[in-house]
CSV table of C-alpha atoms in Angstrom, one decimal:
chain,number,residue,atom,x,y,z
R,1,MET,CA,-12.5,1.0,3.1
R,2,GLN,CA,-15.0,3.2,1.1
R,3,ASN,CA,-17.5,0.4,0.8
R,4,LEU,CA,-17.2,-0.4,4.5
R,5,ALA,CA,-17.6,3.4,5.3
R,6,LYS,CA,-21.1,3.3,3.6
R,7,THR,CA,-22.6,1.0,6.2
R,8,HIS,CA,-20.5,1.7,9.3
R,9,LYS,CA,-20.1,4.8,11.5
R,10,THR,CA,-16.6,3.5,12.9
R,11,LEU,CA,-14.0,1.3,11.5
R,12,THR,CA,-11.3,-0.5,13.4
R,13,VAL,CA,-8.1,-0.8,11.5
R,14,VAL,CA,-4.7,-2.3,12.4
R,15,ASN,CA,-2.0,0.2,13.3
R,16,ASP,CA,1.0,-2.2,13.7
R,17,GLN,CA,1.3,-3.5,9.9
R,18,HIS,CA,3.5,-1.3,7.8
R,19,GLY,CA,3.8,-1.3,4.0
R,20,ARG,CA,3.9,1.0,0.9
R,21,PRO,CA,0.8,1.8,-1.2
R,22,THR,CA,1.2,1.5,-5.0
R,23,TRP,CA,-0.8,3.9,-7.2
R,24,LYS,CA,-2.2,2.3,-10.2
R,25,ARG,CA,-0.8,4.9,-12.3
R,26,THR,CA,2.8,4.1,-11.1
R,27,LEU,CA,2.1,0.5,-11.9
R,28,VAL,CA,0.9,1.2,-15.4
R,29,GLU,CA,3.9,3.6,-16.1
R,30,PHE,CA,6.3,1.0,-15.0
R,31,MET,CA,5.0,-1.7,-16.9
R,32,THR,CA,4.9,0.5,-20.1
R,33,TYR,CA,8.4,1.6,-19.3
R,34,LEU,CA,9.6,-2.0,-19.1
R,35,THR,CA,7.9,-2.9,-22.4
R,36,ASP,CA,8.9,0.3,-24.3
R,37,ASN,CA,12.5,0.0,-23.1
R,38,GLN,CA,12.8,-3.9,-23.6
R,39,LYS,CA,13.8,-4.3,-20.0
R,40,GLU,CA,14.2,-7.9,-18.5
R,41,TYR,CA,10.9,-9.4,-17.7
R,42,GLY,CA,10.4,-11.0,-14.3
R,43,TYR,CA,9.3,-10.2,-10.8
R,44,TYR,CA,9.6,-6.8,-9.6
R,45,HIS,CA,8.6,-5.2,-6.2
R,46,LEU,CA,7.1,-1.8,-6.9
R,47,SER,CA,5.4,0.9,-4.7
R,48,ASN,CA,5.7,4.6,-4.6
R,49,ASP,CA,9.1,5.5,-3.1
R,50,ALA,CA,8.2,7.8,-0.2
R,51,ALA,CA,5.4,5.8,1.1
R,52,GLU,CA,7.4,4.0,3.6
R,53,ASP,CA,6.2,3.6,7.1
R,54,THR,CA,2.5,3.8,6.1
R,55,THR,CA,0.3,1.7,8.4
R,56,CYS,CA,-3.0,0.3,7.4
R,57,TYR,CA,-4.6,2.7,9.9
R,58,ASP,CA,-2.8,5.7,8.3
R,59,PHE,CA,-3.8,4.6,4.9
R,60,ALA,CA,-7.5,4.2,6.0
R,61,VAL,CA,-7.4,7.7,7.7
R,62,GLU,CA,-6.3,9.2,4.4
R,63,ILE,CA,-8.8,7.3,2.3
R,64,LEU,CA,-11.7,8.2,4.6
R,65,LYS,CA,-10.5,11.9,5.6
R,66,ASP,CA,-13.6,13.5,3.9
R,67,SER,CA,-16.1,11.1,5.4
R,68,ASP,CA,-17.9,11.0,8.8
R,69,VAL,CA,-16.5,7.8,9.6
R,70,GLU,CA,-14.4,7.4,12.7
R,71,VAL,CA,-11.4,5.2,12.1
R,72,ILE,CA,-10.0,3.6,15.3
R,73,PRO,CA,-6.6,2.3,15.6
R,74,VAL,CA,-6.1,-1.3,16.9
R,75,ASP,CA,-3.3,-3.9,17.4
R,76,SER,CA,-3.3,-6.8,14.7
R,77,SER,CA,-3.8,-9.1,17.7
R,78,LYS,CA,-7.4,-8.0,17.9
R,79,PHE,CA,-8.2,-9.6,14.6
R,80,LEU,CA,-8.7,-13.3,13.9
R,81,ALA,CA,-7.2,-13.9,10.6
R,82,LYS,CA,-6.8,-17.2,8.7
R,83,ALA,CA,-3.6,-16.0,7.5
R,84,LYS,CA,-0.9,-14.5,9.7
R,85,ARG,CA,0.2,-11.1,8.3
R,86,PRO,CA,3.7,-9.6,8.6
R,87,LEU,CA,4.1,-6.5,10.7
R,88,ASN,CA,6.1,-5.0,7.9
R,89,SER,CA,5.4,-5.9,4.3
R,90,THR,CA,7.7,-3.3,2.8
R,91,MET,CA,9.8,-4.8,0.1
R,92,SER,CA,13.1,-3.6,-1.6
R,93,LEU,CA,12.6,-1.4,-4.7
R,94,ALA,CA,16.2,-2.0,-5.8
R,95,LYS,CA,15.4,-4.2,-8.8
R,96,ALA,CA,12.8,-1.8,-10.1
R,97,LYS,CA,15.3,1.2,-9.6
R,98,ALA,CA,18.0,-0.7,-11.4
R,99,THR,CA,15.9,-0.6,-14.6
R,100,GLY,CA,16.4,3.2,-14.7
R,101,PHE,CA,12.7,3.9,-14.1
R,102,VAL,CA,12.2,7.0,-11.8
R,103,ILE,CA,9.8,5.8,-9.1
R,104,PRO,CA,7.6,8.8,-8.1
R,105,SER,CA,7.3,9.6,-4.4
């Protein structure tokens, strides 16, 4: 988003796709926790816990809030994409929580 903002005065971003952003720090802390506590290795879904219901548009607005770029919400049907994206890509955090790791909000 920030790179696009350098060359565009307006950006159109989908407002009907939901997910949860993951902070890099949270990911590193979780991986360290798994290693230090000898937890089971495998696949885990991890994101910050209170980030539910964040749309791509909301995320872009937050990222670009200090810029002069106008962020315009659009329906995902306005974009021609090679891969169809789910409207809700929020995944369960149950397995990550079951390790005892406290997931930040």
